[in-house]
């Protein structure tokens, strides 16, 4: 339904249809012209519905609409993902979401890109930090790293979160110093598997910090460094780190200051890692099949002469 303008009236009709529906799990209402009135109607039926994911990005939702949505989430144990990017949400609306998230163990993802009131967005993300079931930190296209408070919060959050496998920090004004702090925070983290750091200001020193981190890391499988400022020296350090790291399978380095030859060499190393991972999975599967077969042969069969099972009639 996304990109079809239904407006508030269409949202109200959709809400009526959802009221007694127990099968719809996802609602995609991106760019559909919905404002506060339409969100009021949807918020009323959310607690009674089976909806788990709702996308309301690129609409005309303001503080009042978000407040109604926040109140609905208080009484809803199903919704886990909410998309609200590109709306007209200010301080008051953000505050209402913060209150819900601080006490919620259900909402695991809030995508809120390019939000004008960055301090409140920061608090929303901090509220998610306290939820031990969070699965993604997505702070792409924000200005957190431009303030000292933002940098300190981000570092503290990364140190405390132990359940997040992905961190998205694309377009976040991150430079070499922020990367050094980031990898320090991740040194004791064994759950983060993907880092999206594209379109930032990461140079050779930041790449070297990542290379040092990768030498001892056995968890991260993908790093996106597209469109940064990494040159030959930084890329060379990353390539050297891959010699001792067999875990990383994807390293995006296009649109940096790196020669095609060096990019090709790095890709060859990553292919070896991927093949090794496949071989390890196949070996695990084979060993499991052997174990199941061994366990099966140990189970006595009623027809065996030596079976101790007795059937009395």
Short mmCIF file of C-alpha atoms in Angstrom, two decimals:
data_model
loop_
_atom_site.label_atom_id
_atom_site.label_comp_id
_atom_site.label_asym_id
_atom_site.label_seq_id
_atom_site.Cartn_x
_atom_site.Cartn_y
_atom_site.Cartn_z
CA UNK A 1 0.00 0.00 0.00
CA UNK A 2 3.05 2.29 0.28
CA UNK A 3 3.23 5.31 -2.08
CA UNK A 4 -0.54 5.20 -2.66
CA UNK A 5 -2.07 8.35 -1.18
CA UNK A 6 -4.97 7.21 1.01
CA UNK A 7 -4.90 10.13 3.47
CA UNK A 8 -6.56 10.15 6.88
CA UNK A 9 -9.87 8.85 5.52
CA UNK A 10 -8.18 5.80 4.03
CA UNK A 11 -6.33 5.18 7.30
CA UNK A 12 -9.62 5.31 9.20
CA UNK A 13 -11.16 2.74 6.85
CA UNK A 14 -8.09 0.53 7.22
CA UNK A 15 -8.36 0.78 11.00
CA UNK A 16 -11.96 -0.44 10.87
CA UNK A 17 -10.88 -3.46 8.83
CA UNK A 18 -8.06 -4.26 11.27
CA UNK A 19 -10.21 -4.13 14.38
CA UNK A 20 -11.32 -7.76 14.16
CA UNK A 21 -8.42 -9.05 12.07
CA UNK A 22 -6.02 -11.57 13.64
CA UNK A 23 -3.91 -12.40 10.57
CA UNK A 24 -2.32 -9.14 9.35
CA UNK A 25 1.17 -8.85 10.86
CA UNK A 26 2.65 -5.97 8.87
CA UNK A 27 1.26 -2.61 7.72
CA UNK A 28 3.24 -0.61 5.16
CA UNK A 29 1.92 2.94 4.98
CA UNK A 30 5.01 4.76 3.75
CA UNK A 31 4.25 7.94 1.79
CA UNK A 32 0.49 7.55 1.93
CA UNK A 33 -0.43 11.08 3.06
CA UNK A 34 -1.43 10.11 6.59
CA UNK A 35 -1.58 12.78 9.29
CA UNK A 36 -2.47 12.85 12.97
CA UNK A 37 -6.13 12.00 12.40
CA UNK A 38 -5.27 8.80 10.53
CA UNK A 39 -2.80 7.76 13.21
CA UNK A 40 -5.46 8.29 15.92
CA UNK A 41 -7.67 5.75 14.17
CA UNK A 42 -4.86 3.22 13.75
CA UNK A 43 -3.69 3.69 17.34
CA UNK A 44 -7.14 2.77 18.65
CA UNK A 45 -7.11 -0.67 17.02
CA UNK A 46 -3.41 -1.56 17.43
CA UNK A 47 -3.84 -3.05 20.94
CA UNK A 48 -6.56 -5.37 19.60
CA UNK A 49 -4.74 -6.37 16.43
CA UNK A 50 -1.99 -8.88 15.58
CA UNK A 51 0.19 -6.24 13.84
CA UNK A 52 3.89 -6.60 14.65
CA UNK A 53 5.42 -4.10 12.25
CA UNK A 54 4.08 -0.71 11.15
CA UNK A 55 5.77 1.64 8.68
CA UNK A 56 4.54 5.23 8.89
CA UNK A 57 7.59 6.92 7.38
CA UNK A 58 7.38 9.82 4.89
CA UNK A 59 4.00 11.12 6.09
CA UNK A 60 2.59 14.20 7.84
CA UNK A 61 2.53 12.87 11.40
CA UNK A 62 3.18 15.38 14.17
CA UNK A 63 3.48 15.32 17.95
CA UNK A 64 -0.20 14.57 18.61
CA UNK A 65 -0.17 11.57 16.29
CA UNK A 66 2.98 10.15 17.86
CA UNK A 67 1.50 10.63 21.33
CA UNK A 68 -1.55 8.56 20.31
CA UNK A 69 0.73 5.91 18.84
CA UNK A 70 2.86 5.85 21.99
CA UNK A 71 -0.23 5.32 24.16
CA UNK A 72 -1.28 2.43 21.93
CA UNK A 73 2.15 0.79 22.29
CA UNK A 74 1.82 0.86 26.07
CA UNK A 75 -1.03 -1.64 25.82
CA UNK A 76 0.32 -3.69 22.95
CA UNK A 77 2.46 -6.81 23.33
CA UNK A 78 2.70 -7.58 19.61
CA UNK A 79 4.34 -4.56 17.91
CA UNK A 80 8.13 -4.91 17.69
CA UNK A 81 9.06 -2.54 14.84
CA UNK A 82 8.00 1.06 14.23
CA UNK A 83 9.17 3.19 11.29
CA UNK A 84 8.72 6.95 11.72
CA UNK A 85 11.38 8.61 9.57
CA UNK A 86 10.60 11.77 7.61
CA UNK A 87 7.64 13.06 9.61
CA UNK A 88 7.05 16.26 11.60
CA UNK A 89 7.83 14.97 15.06
CA UNK A 90 9.22 17.39 17.63
CA UNK A 91 10.20 17.45 21.28
CA UNK A 92 6.78 16.55 22.74
CA UNK A 93 6.20 13.58 20.47
CA UNK A 94 9.69 12.27 21.06
CA UNK A 95 9.18 12.55 24.80
CA UNK A 96 6.09 10.33 24.64
CA UNK A 97 8.00 7.65 22.75
CA UNK A 98 10.81 7.82 25.29
CA UNK A 99 8.38 7.09 28.14
CA UNK A 100 7.04 4.02 26.35
CA UNK A 101 10.41 2.63 25.32
CA UNK A 102 11.89 2.98 28.80
CA UNK A 103 9.28 0.58 30.13
CA UNK A 104 8.78 -1.64 27.09
CA UNK A 105 10.32 -5.04 26.40
CA UNK A 106 8.33 -5.51 23.20
CA UNK A 107 9.47 -2.81 20.77
CA UNK A 108 12.87 -3.90 19.47
CA UNK A 109 13.43 -1.55 16.54
CA UNK A 110 12.72 2.13 15.99
CA UNK A 111 13.92 3.55 12.67
CA UNK A 112 14.02 7.32 12.88
CA UNK A 113 16.35 8.80 10.23
CA UNK A 114 16.91 12.50 9.55
CA UNK A 115 14.93 13.64 12.55
CA UNK A 116 15.34 17.38 13.16
CA UNK A 117 15.41 17.28 16.96
CA UNK A 118 18.56 15.22 17.44
CA UNK A 119 18.81 15.47 21.25
CA UNK A 120 15.40 13.82 21.64
CA UNK A 121 16.21 11.18 19.03
CA UNK A 122 19.25 10.44 21.15
CA UNK A 123 17.06 9.85 24.19
CA UNK A 124 14.76 7.54 22.26
CA UNK A 125 17.76 5.47 21.25
CA UNK A 126 19.00 5.51 24.84
CA UNK A 127 15.65 4.15 26.00
CA UNK A 128 16.08 1.28 23.55
CA UNK A 129 19.49 0.69 25.11
CA UNK A 130 17.78 -0.34 28.35
CA UNK A 131 15.74 -2.98 26.53
CA UNK A 132 17.77 -6.20 26.61
CA UNK A 133 15.87 -7.59 23.62
CA UNK A 134 16.95 -4.87 21.17
CA UNK A 135 18.13 -6.38 17.91
CA UNK A 136 19.40 -3.43 15.86
CA UNK A 137 20.84 -0.01 16.64
CA UNK A 138 19.98 2.12 13.64
CA UNK A 139 21.20 5.69 14.01
CA UNK A 140 21.91 6.34 10.35
CA UNK A 141 21.78 9.92 9.07
CA UNK A 142 22.08 11.62 12.45
CA UNK A 143 24.38 14.21 13.96
CA UNK A 144 25.12 12.43 17.22
CA UNK A 145 28.88 12.43 16.69
CA UNK A 146 28.90 16.20 16.25
CA UNK A 147 28.34 16.75 19.98
CA UNK A 148 30.47 15.57 22.88
CA UNK A 149 27.35 14.36 24.72
CA UNK A 150 26.38 12.27 21.70
CA UNK A 151 29.81 10.67 21.46
CA UNK A 152 29.83 9.80 25.17
CA UNK A 153 26.32 8.34 25.01
CA UNK A 154 27.10 6.23 21.96
CA UNK A 155 30.21 4.76 23.56
CA UNK A 156 28.37 3.98 26.79
CA UNK A 157 25.45 2.38 24.93
CA UNK A 158 27.76 0.14 22.90
CA UNK A 159 29.55 -1.00 26.04
CA UNK A 160 26.28 -1.96 27.76
CA UNK A 161 24.32 -3.57 24.94
CA UNK A 162 25.01 -7.30 24.74
CA UNK A 163 22.27 -8.49 22.39
CA UNK A 164 22.66 -6.33 19.28
CA UNK A 165 24.03 -8.03 16.14
CA UNK A 166 23.91 -4.94 13.86
CA UNK A 167 24.97 -1.32 14.22
CA UNK A 168 24.01 1.19 11.49
CA UNK A 169 25.91 4.49 11.54
CA UNK A 170 25.75 5.50 7.86
CA UNK A 171 25.95 9.28 7.20
CA UNK A 172 26.73 10.01 10.84
CA UNK A 173 29.73 12.37 10.67
CA UNK A 174 32.04 9.70 12.07
CA UNK A 175 35.77 10.23 11.64
CA UNK A 176 38.95 8.49 12.76
CA UNK A 177 38.66 9.44 16.43
CA UNK A 178 35.07 8.13 16.64
CA UNK A 179 36.13 4.85 15.01
CA UNK A 180 38.93 4.39 17.56
CA UNK A 181 36.42 4.82 20.38
CA UNK A 182 33.91 2.56 18.63
CA UNK A 183 36.33 -0.36 18.34
CA UNK A 184 37.39 0.08 21.96
CA UNK A 185 33.73 -0.28 22.94
CA UNK A 186 33.41 -3.41 20.78
CA UNK A 187 36.51 -5.19 22.06
CA UNK A 188 34.53 -6.98 24.75
CA UNK A 189 31.41 -7.45 22.63
CA UNK A 190 30.76 -10.92 21.20
CA UNK A 191 27.38 -10.31 19.54
CA UNK A 192 27.88 -7.56 16.94
CA UNK A 193 28.16 -9.19 13.51
CA UNK A 194 27.57 -6.29 11.12
CA UNK A 195 28.86 -2.71 11.10
CA UNK A 196 27.45 -0.24 8.57
CA UNK A 197 29.78 2.77 8.51
CA UNK A 198 29.40 4.01 4.95
CA UNK A 199 29.41 7.66 3.86
CA UNK A 200 31.35 9.03 6.82
CA UNK A 201 34.74 10.71 7.23
CA UNK A 202 36.86 7.65 8.05
CA UNK A 203 40.45 7.87 6.83
CA UNK A 204 43.63 5.80 7.12
CA UNK A 205 43.90 6.10 10.90
CA UNK A 206 40.33 4.91 11.35
CA UNK A 207 41.00 2.00 8.97
CA UNK A 208 44.11 1.08 10.97
CA UNK A 209 42.05 1.06 14.18
CA UNK A 210 39.54 -1.26 12.51
CA UNK A 211 42.39 -3.47 11.28
CA UNK A 212 43.77 -3.83 14.83
CA UNK A 213 40.28 -4.71 16.02
CA UNK A 214 39.81 -7.35 13.29
CA UNK A 215 43.05 -9.17 14.14
CA UNK A 216 41.51 -10.51 17.35
CA UNK A 217 37.80 -10.41 16.54
CA UNK A 218 35.96 -13.67 15.84
CA UNK A 219 32.42 -12.32 15.54
CA UNK A 220 32.04 -9.57 12.90
CA UNK A 221 31.22 -10.97 9.45
CA UNK A 222 30.46 -7.75 7.53
CA UNK A 223 31.78 -4.17 7.56
CA UNK A 224 30.49 -1.47 5.21
CA UNK A 225 33.04 1.31 4.63
CA UNK A 226 31.69 2.62 1.33
CA UNK A 227 32.27 6.27 0.44
CA UNK A 228 34.84 7.19 3.07
CA UNK A 229 38.34 8.67 2.84
CA UNK A 230 40.47 5.53 3.17
CA UNK A 231 43.65 5.46 1.09
CA UNK A 232 46.39 2.94 0.28
CA UNK A 233 47.90 2.79 3.79
CA UNK A 234 44.57 2.19 5.52
CA UNK A 235 43.46 -0.43 2.99
CA UNK A 236 46.83 -2.20 3.25
CA UNK A 237 46.43 -2.49 7.04
CA UNK A 238 42.96 -3.95 6.56
CA UNK A 239 44.33 -6.47 4.05
CA UNK A 240 47.07 -7.49 6.49
CA UNK A 241 44.47 -7.96 9.25
CA UNK A 242 42.52 -10.33 7.02
CA UNK A 243 45.52 -12.66 6.94
CA UNK A 244 44.90 -13.52 10.60
CA UNK A 245 41.12 -13.05 10.63
CA UNK A 246 39.08 -15.85 9.05
CA UNK A 247 35.67 -14.62 10.23
CA UNK A 248 35.06 -11.49 8.16
CA UNK A 249 33.30 -12.37 4.89
CA UNK A 250 32.29 -8.95 3.50
CA UNK A 251 34.25 -5.70 3.49
CA UNK A 252 32.77 -2.92 1.34
CA UNK A 253 35.50 -0.45 0.31
CA UNK A 254 34.29 1.00 -2.97
CA UNK A 255 34.39 4.78 -3.49
CA UNK A 256 37.44 5.28 -1.30
CA UNK A 257 40.94 6.26 -2.43
CA UNK A 258 42.03 2.68 -3.11
CA UNK A 259 43.41 1.14 -6.31
CA UNK A 260 41.44 -1.56 -8.11
CA UNK A 261 44.38 -3.96 -7.66
CA UNK A 262 44.31 -3.66 -3.87
CA UNK A 263 40.52 -3.98 -3.82
CA UNK A 264 40.82 -7.16 -5.89
CA UNK A 265 43.43 -8.62 -3.48
CA UNK A 266 41.15 -7.92 -0.51
CA UNK A 267 38.19 -9.53 -2.29
CA UNK A 268 40.27 -12.66 -2.97
CA UNK A 269 41.04 -12.98 0.74
CA UNK A 270 37.36 -12.58 1.59
CA UNK A 271 36.40 -15.31 -0.87
CA UNK A 272 38.72 -17.69 0.98
CA UNK A 273 37.01 -16.76 4.24
CA UNK A 274 33.59 -17.42 2.74
CA UNK A 275 34.67 -20.82 1.40
CA UNK A 276 36.14 -21.72 4.77
CA UNK A 277 32.89 -20.78 6.52
CA UNK A 278 30.93 -22.98 4.09
CA UNK A 279 33.31 -25.90 4.68
CA UNK A 280 32.99 -25.50 8.45
CA UNK A 281 29.19 -25.51 8.21
CA UNK A 282 29.26 -28.63 6.05
CA UNK A 283 31.60 -30.35 8.52
CA UNK A 284 29.28 -29.45 11.42
CA UNK A 285 26.30 -30.81 9.48
CA UNK A 286 28.18 -34.04 8.67
CA UNK A 287 29.21 -34.54 12.31
CA UNK A 288 25.65 -33.94 13.45
CA UNK A 289 24.33 -36.49 10.95
CA UNK A 290 26.89 -39.03 12.21
CA UNK A 291 25.85 -38.40 15.80
CA UNK A 292 22.17 -38.83 14.94
CA UNK A 293 22.97 -42.06 13.09
CA UNK A 294 25.00 -43.38 16.06
CA UNK A 295 22.23 -42.47 18.49
CA UNK A 296 19.69 -44.22 16.28
CA UNK A 297 21.66 -47.48 16.15
CA UNK A 298 21.82 -47.56 19.94
CA UNK A 299 18.01 -47.60 20.28
CA UNK A 300 16.83 -51.22 20.82
CA UNK A 301 14.36 -52.50 18.26
CA UNK A 302 11.48 -54.73 19.29
CA UNK A 303 12.33 -57.24 16.59
CA UNK A 304 15.95 -57.77 17.72
CA UNK A 305 16.70 -61.12 19.35
CA UNK A 306 18.89 -59.44 21.96
CA UNK A 307 16.37 -56.79 22.76
CA UNK A 308 15.49 -56.61 26.45
CA UNK A 309 11.96 -55.45 25.65
CA UNK A 310 9.23 -57.88 26.70
CA UNK A 311 5.67 -58.02 25.50
CA UNK A 312 3.30 -59.86 27.83
CA UNK A 313 -0.15 -60.87 26.63
#
